[in-house]
Short mmCIF file of C-alpha atoms in Angstrom, two decimals:
data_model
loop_
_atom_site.label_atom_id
_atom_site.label_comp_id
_atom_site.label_asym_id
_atom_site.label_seq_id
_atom_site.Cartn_x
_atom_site.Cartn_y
_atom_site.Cartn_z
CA UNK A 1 78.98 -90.02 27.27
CA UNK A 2 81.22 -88.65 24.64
CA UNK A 3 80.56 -87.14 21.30
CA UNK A 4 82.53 -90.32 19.75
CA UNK A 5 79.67 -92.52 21.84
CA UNK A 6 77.20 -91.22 20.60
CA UNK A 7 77.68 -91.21 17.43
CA UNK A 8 77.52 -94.92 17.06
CA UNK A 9 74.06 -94.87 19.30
CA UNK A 10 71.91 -97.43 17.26
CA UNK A 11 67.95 -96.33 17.14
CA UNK A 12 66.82 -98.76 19.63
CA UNK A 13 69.25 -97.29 22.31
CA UNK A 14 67.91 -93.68 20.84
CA UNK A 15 64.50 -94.50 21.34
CA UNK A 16 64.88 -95.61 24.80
CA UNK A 17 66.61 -92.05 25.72
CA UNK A 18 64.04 -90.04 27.82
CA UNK A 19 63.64 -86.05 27.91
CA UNK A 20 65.89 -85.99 31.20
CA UNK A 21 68.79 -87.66 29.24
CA UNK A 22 68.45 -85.86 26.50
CA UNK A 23 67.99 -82.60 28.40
CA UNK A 24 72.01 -83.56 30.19
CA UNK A 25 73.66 -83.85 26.61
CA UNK A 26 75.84 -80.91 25.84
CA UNK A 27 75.41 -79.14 22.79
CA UNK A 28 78.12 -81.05 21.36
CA UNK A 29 76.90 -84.14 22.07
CA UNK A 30 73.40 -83.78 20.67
CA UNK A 31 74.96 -82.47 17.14
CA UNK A 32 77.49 -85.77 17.28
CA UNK A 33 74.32 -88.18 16.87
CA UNK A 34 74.01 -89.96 14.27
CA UNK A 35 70.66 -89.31 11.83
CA UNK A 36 69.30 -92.94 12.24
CA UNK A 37 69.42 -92.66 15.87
CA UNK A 38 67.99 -89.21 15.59
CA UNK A 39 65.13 -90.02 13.48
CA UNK A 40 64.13 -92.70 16.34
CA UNK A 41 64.42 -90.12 19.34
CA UNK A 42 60.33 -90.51 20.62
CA UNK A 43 58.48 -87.02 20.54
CA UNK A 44 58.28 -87.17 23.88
CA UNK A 45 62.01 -86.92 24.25
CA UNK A 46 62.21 -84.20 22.16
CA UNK A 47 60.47 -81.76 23.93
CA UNK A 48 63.27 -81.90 27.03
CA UNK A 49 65.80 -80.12 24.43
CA UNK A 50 66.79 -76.96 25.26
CA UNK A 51 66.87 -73.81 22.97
CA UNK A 52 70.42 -74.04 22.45
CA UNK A 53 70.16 -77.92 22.14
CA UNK A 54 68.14 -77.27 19.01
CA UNK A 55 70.81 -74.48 17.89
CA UNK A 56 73.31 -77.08 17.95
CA UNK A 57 71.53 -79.63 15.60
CA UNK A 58 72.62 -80.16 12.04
CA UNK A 59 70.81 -79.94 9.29
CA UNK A 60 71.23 -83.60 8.42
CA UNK A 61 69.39 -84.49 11.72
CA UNK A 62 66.84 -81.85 11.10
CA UNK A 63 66.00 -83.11 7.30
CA UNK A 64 65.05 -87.12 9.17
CA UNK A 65 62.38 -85.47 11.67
CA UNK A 66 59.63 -87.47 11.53
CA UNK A 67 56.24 -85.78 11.31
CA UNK A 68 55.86 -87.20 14.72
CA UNK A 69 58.91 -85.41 16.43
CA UNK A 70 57.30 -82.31 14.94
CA UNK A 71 54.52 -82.18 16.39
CA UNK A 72 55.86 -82.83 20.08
CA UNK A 73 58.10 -79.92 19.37
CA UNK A 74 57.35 -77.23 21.92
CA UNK A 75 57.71 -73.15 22.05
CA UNK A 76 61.25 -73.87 23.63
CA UNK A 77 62.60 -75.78 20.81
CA UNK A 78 60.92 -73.34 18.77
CA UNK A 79 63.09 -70.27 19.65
CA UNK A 80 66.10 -72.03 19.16
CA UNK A 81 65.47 -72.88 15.43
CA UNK A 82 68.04 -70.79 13.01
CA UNK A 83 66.88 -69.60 9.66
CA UNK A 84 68.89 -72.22 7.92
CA UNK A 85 67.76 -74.71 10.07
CA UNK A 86 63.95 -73.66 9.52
CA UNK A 87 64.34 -73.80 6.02
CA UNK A 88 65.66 -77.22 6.56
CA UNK A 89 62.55 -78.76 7.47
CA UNK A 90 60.13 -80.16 5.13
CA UNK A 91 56.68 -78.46 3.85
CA UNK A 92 54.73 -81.59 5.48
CA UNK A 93 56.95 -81.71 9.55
CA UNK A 94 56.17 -77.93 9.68
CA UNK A 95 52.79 -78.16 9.54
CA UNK A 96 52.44 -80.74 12.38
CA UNK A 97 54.02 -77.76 14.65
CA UNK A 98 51.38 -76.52 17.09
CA UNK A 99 50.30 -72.83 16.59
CA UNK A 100 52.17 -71.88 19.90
CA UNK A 101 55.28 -73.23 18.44
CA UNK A 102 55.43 -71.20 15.48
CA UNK A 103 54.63 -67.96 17.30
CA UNK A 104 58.00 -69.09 19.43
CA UNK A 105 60.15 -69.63 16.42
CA UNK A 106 62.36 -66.14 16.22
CA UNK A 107 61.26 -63.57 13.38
CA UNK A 108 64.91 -63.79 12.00
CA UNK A 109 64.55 -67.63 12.01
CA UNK A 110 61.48 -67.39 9.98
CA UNK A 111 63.30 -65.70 6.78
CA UNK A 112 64.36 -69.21 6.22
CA UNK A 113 61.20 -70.07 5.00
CA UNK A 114 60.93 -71.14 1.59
CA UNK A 115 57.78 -69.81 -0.32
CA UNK A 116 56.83 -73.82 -0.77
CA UNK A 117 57.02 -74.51 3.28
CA UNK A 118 54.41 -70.89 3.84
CA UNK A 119 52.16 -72.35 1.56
CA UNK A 120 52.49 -75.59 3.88
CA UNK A 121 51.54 -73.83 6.96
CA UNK A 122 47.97 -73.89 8.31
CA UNK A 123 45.67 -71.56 9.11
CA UNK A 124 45.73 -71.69 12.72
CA UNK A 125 49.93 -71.11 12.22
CA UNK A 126 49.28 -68.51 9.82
CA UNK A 127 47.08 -66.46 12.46
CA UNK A 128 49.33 -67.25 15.12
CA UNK A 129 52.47 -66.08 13.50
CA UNK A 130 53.58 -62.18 15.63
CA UNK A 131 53.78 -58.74 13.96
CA UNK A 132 57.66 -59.86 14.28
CA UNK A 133 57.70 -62.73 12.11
CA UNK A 134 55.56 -61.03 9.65
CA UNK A 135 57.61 -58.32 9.63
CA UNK A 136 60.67 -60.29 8.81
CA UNK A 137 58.32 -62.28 5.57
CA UNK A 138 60.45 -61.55 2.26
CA UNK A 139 59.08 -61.49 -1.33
CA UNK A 140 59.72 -65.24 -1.55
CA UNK A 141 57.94 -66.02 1.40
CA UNK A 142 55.07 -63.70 0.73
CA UNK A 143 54.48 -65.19 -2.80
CA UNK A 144 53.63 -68.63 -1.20
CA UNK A 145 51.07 -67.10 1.11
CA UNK A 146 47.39 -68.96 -0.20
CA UNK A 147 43.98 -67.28 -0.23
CA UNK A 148 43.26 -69.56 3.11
CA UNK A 149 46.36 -68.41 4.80
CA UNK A 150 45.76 -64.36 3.64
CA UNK A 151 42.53 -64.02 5.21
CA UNK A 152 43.93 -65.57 8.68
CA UNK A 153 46.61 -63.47 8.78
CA UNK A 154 46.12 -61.20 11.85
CA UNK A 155 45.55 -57.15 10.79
CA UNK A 156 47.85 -56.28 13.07
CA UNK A 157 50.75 -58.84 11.58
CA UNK A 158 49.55 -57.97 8.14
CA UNK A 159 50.82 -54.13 8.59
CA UNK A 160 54.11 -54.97 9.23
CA UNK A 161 54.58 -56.46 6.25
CA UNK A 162 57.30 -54.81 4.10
CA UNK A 163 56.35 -53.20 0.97
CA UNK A 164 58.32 -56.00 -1.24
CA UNK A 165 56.17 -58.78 0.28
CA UNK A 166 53.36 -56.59 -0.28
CA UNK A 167 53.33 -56.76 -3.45
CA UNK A 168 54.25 -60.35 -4.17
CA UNK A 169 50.95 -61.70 -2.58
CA UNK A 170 48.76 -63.49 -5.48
CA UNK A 171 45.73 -61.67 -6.48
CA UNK A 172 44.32 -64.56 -5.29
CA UNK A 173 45.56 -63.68 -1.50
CA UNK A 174 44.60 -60.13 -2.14
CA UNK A 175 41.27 -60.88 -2.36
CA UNK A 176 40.86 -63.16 0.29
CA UNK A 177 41.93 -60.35 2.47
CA UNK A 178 38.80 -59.46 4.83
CA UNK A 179 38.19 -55.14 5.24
CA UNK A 180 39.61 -55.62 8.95
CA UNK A 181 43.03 -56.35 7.45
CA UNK A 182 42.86 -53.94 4.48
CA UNK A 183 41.87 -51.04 7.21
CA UNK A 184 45.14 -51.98 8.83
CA UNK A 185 47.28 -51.64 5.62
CA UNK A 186 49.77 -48.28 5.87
CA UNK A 187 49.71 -46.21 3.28
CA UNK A 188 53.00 -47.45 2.63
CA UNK A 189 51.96 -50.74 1.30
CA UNK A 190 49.02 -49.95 -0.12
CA UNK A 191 51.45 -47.59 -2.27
CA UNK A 192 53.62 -50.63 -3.43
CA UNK A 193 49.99 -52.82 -4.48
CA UNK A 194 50.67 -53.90 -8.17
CA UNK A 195 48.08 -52.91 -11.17
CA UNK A 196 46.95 -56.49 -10.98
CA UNK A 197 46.43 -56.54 -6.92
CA UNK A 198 44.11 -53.57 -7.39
CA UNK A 199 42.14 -54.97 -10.01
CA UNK A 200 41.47 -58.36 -7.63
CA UNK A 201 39.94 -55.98 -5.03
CA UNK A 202 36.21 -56.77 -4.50
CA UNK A 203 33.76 -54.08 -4.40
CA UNK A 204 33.62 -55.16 -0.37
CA UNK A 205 37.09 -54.53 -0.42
CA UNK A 206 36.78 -51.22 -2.16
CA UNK A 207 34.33 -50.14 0.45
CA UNK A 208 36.39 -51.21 3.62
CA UNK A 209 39.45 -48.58 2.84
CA UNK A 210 40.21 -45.61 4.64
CA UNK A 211 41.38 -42.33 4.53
CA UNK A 212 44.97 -43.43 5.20
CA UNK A 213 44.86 -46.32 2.36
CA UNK A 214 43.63 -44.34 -0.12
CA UNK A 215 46.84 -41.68 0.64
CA UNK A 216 48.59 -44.24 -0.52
CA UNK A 217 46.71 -45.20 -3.93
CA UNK A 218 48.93 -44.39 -6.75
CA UNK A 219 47.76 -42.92 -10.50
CA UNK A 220 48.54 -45.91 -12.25
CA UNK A 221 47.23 -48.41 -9.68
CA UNK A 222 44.12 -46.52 -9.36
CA UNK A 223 43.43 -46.20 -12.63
CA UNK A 224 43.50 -49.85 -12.94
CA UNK A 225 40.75 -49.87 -10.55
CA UNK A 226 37.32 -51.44 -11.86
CA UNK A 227 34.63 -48.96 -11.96
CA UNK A 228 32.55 -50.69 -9.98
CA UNK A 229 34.74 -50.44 -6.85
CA UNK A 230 35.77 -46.99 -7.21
CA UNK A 231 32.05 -46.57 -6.50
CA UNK A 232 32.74 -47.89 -3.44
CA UNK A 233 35.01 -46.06 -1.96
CA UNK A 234 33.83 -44.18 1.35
CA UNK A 235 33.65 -40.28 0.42
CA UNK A 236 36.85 -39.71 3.49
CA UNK A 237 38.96 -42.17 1.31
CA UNK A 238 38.37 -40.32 -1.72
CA UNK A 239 39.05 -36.46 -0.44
CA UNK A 240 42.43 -38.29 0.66
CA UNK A 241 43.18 -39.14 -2.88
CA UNK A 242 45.73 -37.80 -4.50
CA UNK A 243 45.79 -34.28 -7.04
CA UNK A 244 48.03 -36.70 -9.15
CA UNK A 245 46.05 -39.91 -8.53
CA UNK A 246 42.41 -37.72 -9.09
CA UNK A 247 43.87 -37.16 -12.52
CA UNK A 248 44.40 -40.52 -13.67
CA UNK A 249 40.96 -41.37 -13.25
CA UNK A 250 39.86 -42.25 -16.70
CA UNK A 251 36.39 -40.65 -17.92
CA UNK A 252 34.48 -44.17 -17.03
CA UNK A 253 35.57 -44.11 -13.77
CA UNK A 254 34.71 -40.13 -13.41
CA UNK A 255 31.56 -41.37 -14.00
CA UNK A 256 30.88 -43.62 -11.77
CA UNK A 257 31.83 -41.41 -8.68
CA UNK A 258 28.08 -41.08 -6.37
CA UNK A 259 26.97 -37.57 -5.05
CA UNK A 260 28.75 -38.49 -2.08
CA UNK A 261 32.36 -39.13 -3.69
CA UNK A 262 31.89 -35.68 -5.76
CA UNK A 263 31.13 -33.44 -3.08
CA UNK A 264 34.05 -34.90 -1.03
CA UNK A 265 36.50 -33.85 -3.36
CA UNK A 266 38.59 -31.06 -1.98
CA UNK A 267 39.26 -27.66 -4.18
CA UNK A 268 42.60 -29.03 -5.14
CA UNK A 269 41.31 -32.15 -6.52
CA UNK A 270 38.65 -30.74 -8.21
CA UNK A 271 41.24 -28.02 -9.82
CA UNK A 272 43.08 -31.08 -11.14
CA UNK A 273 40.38 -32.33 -12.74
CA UNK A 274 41.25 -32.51 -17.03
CA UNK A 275 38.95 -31.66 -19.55
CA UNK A 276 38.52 -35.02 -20.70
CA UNK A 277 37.64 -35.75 -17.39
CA UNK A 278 35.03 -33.15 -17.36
CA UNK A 279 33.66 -33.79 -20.63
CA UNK A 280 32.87 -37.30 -19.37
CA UNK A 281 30.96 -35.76 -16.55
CA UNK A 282 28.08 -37.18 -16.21
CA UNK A 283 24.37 -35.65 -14.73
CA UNK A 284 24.75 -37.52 -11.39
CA UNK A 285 28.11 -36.11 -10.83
CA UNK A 286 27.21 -32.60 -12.21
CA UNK A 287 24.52 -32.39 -10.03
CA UNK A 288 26.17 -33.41 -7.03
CA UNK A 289 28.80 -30.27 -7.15
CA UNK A 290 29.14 -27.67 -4.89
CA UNK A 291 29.30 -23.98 -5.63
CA UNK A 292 32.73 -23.60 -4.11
CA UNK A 293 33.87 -26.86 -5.99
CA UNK A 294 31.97 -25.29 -9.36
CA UNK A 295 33.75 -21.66 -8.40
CA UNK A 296 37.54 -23.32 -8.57
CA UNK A 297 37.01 -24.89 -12.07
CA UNK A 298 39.02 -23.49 -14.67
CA UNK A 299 37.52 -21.81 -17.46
CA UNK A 300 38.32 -25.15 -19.92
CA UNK A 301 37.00 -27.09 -17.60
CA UNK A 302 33.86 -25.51 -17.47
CA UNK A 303 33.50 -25.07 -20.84
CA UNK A 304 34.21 -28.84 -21.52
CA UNK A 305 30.76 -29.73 -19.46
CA UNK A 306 28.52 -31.18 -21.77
CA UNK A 307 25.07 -29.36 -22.20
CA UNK A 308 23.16 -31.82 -20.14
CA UNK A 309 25.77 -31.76 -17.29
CA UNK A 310 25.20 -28.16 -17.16
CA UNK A 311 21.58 -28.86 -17.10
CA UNK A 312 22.07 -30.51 -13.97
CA UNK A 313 23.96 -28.13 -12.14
CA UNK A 314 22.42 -27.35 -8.99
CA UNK A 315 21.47 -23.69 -8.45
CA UNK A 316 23.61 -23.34 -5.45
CA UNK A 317 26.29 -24.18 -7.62
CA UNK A 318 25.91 -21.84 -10.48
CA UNK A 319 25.89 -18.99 -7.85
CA UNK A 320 29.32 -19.94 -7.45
CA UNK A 321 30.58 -19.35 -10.82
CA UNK A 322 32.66 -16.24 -11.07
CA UNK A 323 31.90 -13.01 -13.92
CA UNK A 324 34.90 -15.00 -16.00
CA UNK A 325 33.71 -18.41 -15.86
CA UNK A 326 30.55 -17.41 -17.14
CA UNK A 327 32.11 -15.40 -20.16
CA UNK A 328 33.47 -18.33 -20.79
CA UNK A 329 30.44 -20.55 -20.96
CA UNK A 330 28.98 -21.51 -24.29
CA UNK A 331 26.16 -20.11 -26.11
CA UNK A 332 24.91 -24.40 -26.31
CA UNK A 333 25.82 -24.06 -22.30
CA UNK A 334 23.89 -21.04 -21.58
CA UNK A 335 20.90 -22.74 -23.70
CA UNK A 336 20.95 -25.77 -21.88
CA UNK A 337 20.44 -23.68 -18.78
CA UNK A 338 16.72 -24.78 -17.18
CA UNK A 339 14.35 -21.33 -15.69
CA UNK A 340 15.25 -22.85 -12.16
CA UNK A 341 19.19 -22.00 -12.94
CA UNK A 342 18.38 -18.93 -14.67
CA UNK A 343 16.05 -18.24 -11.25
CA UNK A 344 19.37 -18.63 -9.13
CA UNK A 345 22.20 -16.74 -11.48
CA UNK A 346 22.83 -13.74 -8.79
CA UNK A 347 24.90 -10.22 -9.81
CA UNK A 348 28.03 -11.99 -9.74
CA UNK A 349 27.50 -14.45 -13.22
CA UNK A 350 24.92 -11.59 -14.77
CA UNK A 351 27.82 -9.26 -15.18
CA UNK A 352 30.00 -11.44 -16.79
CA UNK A 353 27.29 -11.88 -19.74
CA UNK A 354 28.16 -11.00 -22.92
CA UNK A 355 26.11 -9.23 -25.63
CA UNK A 356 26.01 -12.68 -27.44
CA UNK A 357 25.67 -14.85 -24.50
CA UNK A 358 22.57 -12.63 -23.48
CA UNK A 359 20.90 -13.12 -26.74
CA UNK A 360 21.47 -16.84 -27.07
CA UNK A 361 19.48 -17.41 -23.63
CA UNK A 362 15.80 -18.40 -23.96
CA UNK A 363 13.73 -16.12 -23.36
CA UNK A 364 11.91 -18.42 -20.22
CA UNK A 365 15.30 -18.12 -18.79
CA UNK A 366 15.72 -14.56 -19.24
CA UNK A 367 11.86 -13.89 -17.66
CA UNK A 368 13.26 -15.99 -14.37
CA UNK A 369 16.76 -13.54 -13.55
CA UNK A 370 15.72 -11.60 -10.28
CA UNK A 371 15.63 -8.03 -10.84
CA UNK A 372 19.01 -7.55 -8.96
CA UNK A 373 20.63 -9.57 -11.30
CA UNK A 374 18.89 -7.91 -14.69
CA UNK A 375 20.17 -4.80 -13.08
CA UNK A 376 23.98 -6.41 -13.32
CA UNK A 377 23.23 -6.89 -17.20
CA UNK A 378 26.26 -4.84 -19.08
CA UNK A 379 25.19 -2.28 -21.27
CA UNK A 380 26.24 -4.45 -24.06
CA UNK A 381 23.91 -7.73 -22.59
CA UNK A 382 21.19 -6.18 -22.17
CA UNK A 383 21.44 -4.12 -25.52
CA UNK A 384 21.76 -7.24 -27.14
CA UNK A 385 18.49 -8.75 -25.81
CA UNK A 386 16.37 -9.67 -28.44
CA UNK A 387 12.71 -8.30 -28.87
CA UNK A 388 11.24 -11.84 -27.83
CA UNK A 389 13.48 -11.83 -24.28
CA UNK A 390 12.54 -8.18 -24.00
CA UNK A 391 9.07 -9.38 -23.91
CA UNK A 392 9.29 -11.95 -21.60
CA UNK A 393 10.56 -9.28 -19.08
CA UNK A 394 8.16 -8.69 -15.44
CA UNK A 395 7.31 -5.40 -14.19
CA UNK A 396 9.38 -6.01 -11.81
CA UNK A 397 12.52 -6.78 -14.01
CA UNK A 398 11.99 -3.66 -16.09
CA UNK A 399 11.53 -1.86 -13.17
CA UNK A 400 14.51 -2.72 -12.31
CA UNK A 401 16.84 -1.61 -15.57
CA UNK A 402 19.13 0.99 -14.47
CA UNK A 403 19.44 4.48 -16.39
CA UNK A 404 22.46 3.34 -18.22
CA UNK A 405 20.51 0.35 -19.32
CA UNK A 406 17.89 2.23 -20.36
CA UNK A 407 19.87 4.85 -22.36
CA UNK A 408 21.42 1.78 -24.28
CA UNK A 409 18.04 -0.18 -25.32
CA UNK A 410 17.37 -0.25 -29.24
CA UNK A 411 13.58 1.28 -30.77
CA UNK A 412 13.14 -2.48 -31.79
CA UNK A 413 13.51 -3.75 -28.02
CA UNK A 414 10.96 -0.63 -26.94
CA UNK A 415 8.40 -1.49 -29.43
CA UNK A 416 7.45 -4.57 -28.07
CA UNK A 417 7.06 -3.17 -24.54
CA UNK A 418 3.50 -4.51 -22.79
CA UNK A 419 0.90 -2.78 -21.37
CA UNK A 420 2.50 -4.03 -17.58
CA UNK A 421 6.31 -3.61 -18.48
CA UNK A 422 5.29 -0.06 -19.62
CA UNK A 423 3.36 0.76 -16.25
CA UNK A 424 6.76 0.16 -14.09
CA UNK A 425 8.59 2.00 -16.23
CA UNK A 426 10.01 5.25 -13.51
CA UNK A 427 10.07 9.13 -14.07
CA UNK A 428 14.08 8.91 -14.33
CA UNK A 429 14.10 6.10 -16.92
CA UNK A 430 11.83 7.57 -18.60
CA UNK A 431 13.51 10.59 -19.18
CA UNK A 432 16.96 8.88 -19.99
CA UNK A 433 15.31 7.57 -23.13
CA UNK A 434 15.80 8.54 -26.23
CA UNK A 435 13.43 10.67 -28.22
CA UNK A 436 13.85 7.84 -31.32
CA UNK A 437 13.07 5.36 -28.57
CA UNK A 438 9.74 6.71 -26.87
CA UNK A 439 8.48 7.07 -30.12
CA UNK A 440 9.00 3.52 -30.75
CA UNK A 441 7.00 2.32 -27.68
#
């Protein structure tokens, strides 16, 4: 038959064409038909077309398929659909297509798709669509994906989309992602998530990332992050954070890191810390430092810890404060400072007392500093001692005071020596006193 034939075929003679006819048309011959006679072509008949039968239809025949023809529409058909003529079809024939036949449809076809005719699709198309197709998903088609489709999308499809479709999915479809997919996200795309996309994330969702997704969480995007799921982030995801990202952590969110979060953060993160973000410190993350994290702080940063914060400093941690941080340290700091810390300060923070840092320390605490590290007291600390933490002194801790110590203690400071303090006093300290001071014990 020629072209001119058939394009005066009426629909009865089209409907009475089997797949074996149809199959014999050339290309030419299956574009010359007219739509009436198209639109009455049985399903059945359909399905003998050939791929580049299909590439030869117009889009005229393609806008009369009947919902019918669609569904009889088989993998080979499929693959010979172009992107214009995808996008020809309506919203309601594409989602009578089988699941097989839209994993057959080529990934450069499916950029055809409008964002209305994605939204169309069903969940059993959505999950059956390849890493290819997704791959080839624009912004437009992205935006039309629903919170049904989003959580059937396969992980493995879902990582290949681009970063632009990325982040046009609704917050809605963000949400309805399951931790399977989000695990599967690059770091890429997690990188291009809107403000608004991070907000939507459940505190399930917060939970399920990784290392490698939370590479890829921005300042600004994680700072839009609820408090509530920053909590939730495994303690690998947040060492992987960011120096810049750690900073944009606003002094809420600070505090609602766990023990576990804290003591993941690496030295660099922790040096990146701000003071405002310090001064918002609370006693659960305080307490949850190490003493290498504690020994990389600067000197404003440690000085910005509020007195309770300090309070909950673990002793492990203090001992890994260097001479400088502790000059630093505020007389309200050193105060705050329970007998346990003051138990645990080692040679290292006891020289870098001052003479008024010394004397501001409570006299419990003073009583509780080993006698290795009273023996580290400069000449000026320990001169500077007043008669009340003099008193509070052991045998042992007097014992302890080296000759140069000695020589610098004031007749007030001796004159409140006990009965025991006085009995561990040595020969050579003895005789490196003054002759003001012995009188005045």
């Amino acid at each position: 038959m020629s072209s001119d034939q058939l394009s005066g075929l009426g629909t009865a003679q089209a409907a009475s064409l089997g797949a074996s006819q149809l199959a014999g048309l050339s290309t030419a011959n299956v574009a010359a038909m007219n739509t009436s006679a198209f639109a009455a072509l049985s399903s059945a008949s359909l399905s003998g077309l050939s791929s580049a039968q299909v590439r030869s239809l117009t889009t005229g025949q393609l806008s009369v398929l009947t919902s019918s023809q669609a569904s009889g529409l088989g993998a080979v058909q499929a693959f010979g659909l172009s992107s214009t003529q995808v996008g020809t079809i309506s919203s309601g024939n594409l989602a009578q297509l089988s699941a097989a036949t839209v994993a057959a449809v080529r990934a450069d076809a499916v950029a055809g798709l409008s964002s209305t005719q994605v939204s169309a699709l069903n969940t059993s198309q959505v999950a059956a669509m390849t890493a290819e197709q997704a791959q080839r998903l624009g912004a437009e088609q992205a935006a039309g994906i629903t919170t049904a489709q989003a959580g059937a999308i396969s992980a493995n499809s879902l990582a290949q989309l681009s970063s632009s479709a990325m982040a046009s999915l609704s917050t809605g479809a963000v949400a309805a992602l399951t931790g399977t997919q989000l695990v599967a996200l690059t770091s890429v795309q997690v990188g291009s998530m809107t403000t608004t996309q991070v907000a939507a994330l459940t505190t399930a969702q917060a939970a399920s990332l990784g290392a490698l997704q939370a590479v890829g969480l921005g300042s600004v995007a994680l700072a839009a992050m609820e408090t509530a799921d920053l909590a939730k982030i495994s303690a690998s995801a947040m060492g992987s954070l960011s120096s810049v990202s750690i900073q944009a952590l606003g002094s809420t969110q600070v505090n609602s890191l766990t023990s576990s979060q804290v003591l993941a953060l690496s030295a660099t993160q922790v040096k990146a810390l701000t003071t405002d973000q310090m001064a918002g410190l609370g006693t659960v993350q305080s307490s949850s430092l190490s003493a290498t994290q504690v020994g990389v702080l600067s000197t404003d940063n440690l000085v910005s810890l509020n007195t309770a914060a300090v309070a909950a400093l673990s002793s492990k941690a203090l001992s890994g404060l260097t001479s400088g941080q502790v000059r630093a340290l505020t007389t309200a700091q050193l105060v705050a400072l329970t007998t346990n810390q003051a138990a645990g300060l080692g040679v290292a923070q006891a020289s870098g007392l001052s003479g008024t840092q010394a004397a501001a320390m409570e006299a419990a605490d003073i009583g509780k500093l080993l006698p290795t590290t009273i023996t580290a007291l400069t000449t000026a600390a320990a001169q500077s001692l007043t008669t009340a933490q003099f008193n509070s002194l052991s045998s042992a801790q007097v014992g302890a005071l080296s000759l140069v110590q000695m020589k610098a203690l004031s007749s007030d400071q001796l004159s409140g020596l006990g009965t025991a303090q006085a009995a561990s006093l040595g020969a050579s300290q003895l005789a490196g006193l003054s002759t003001a001071n012995v009188a005045a014990m």
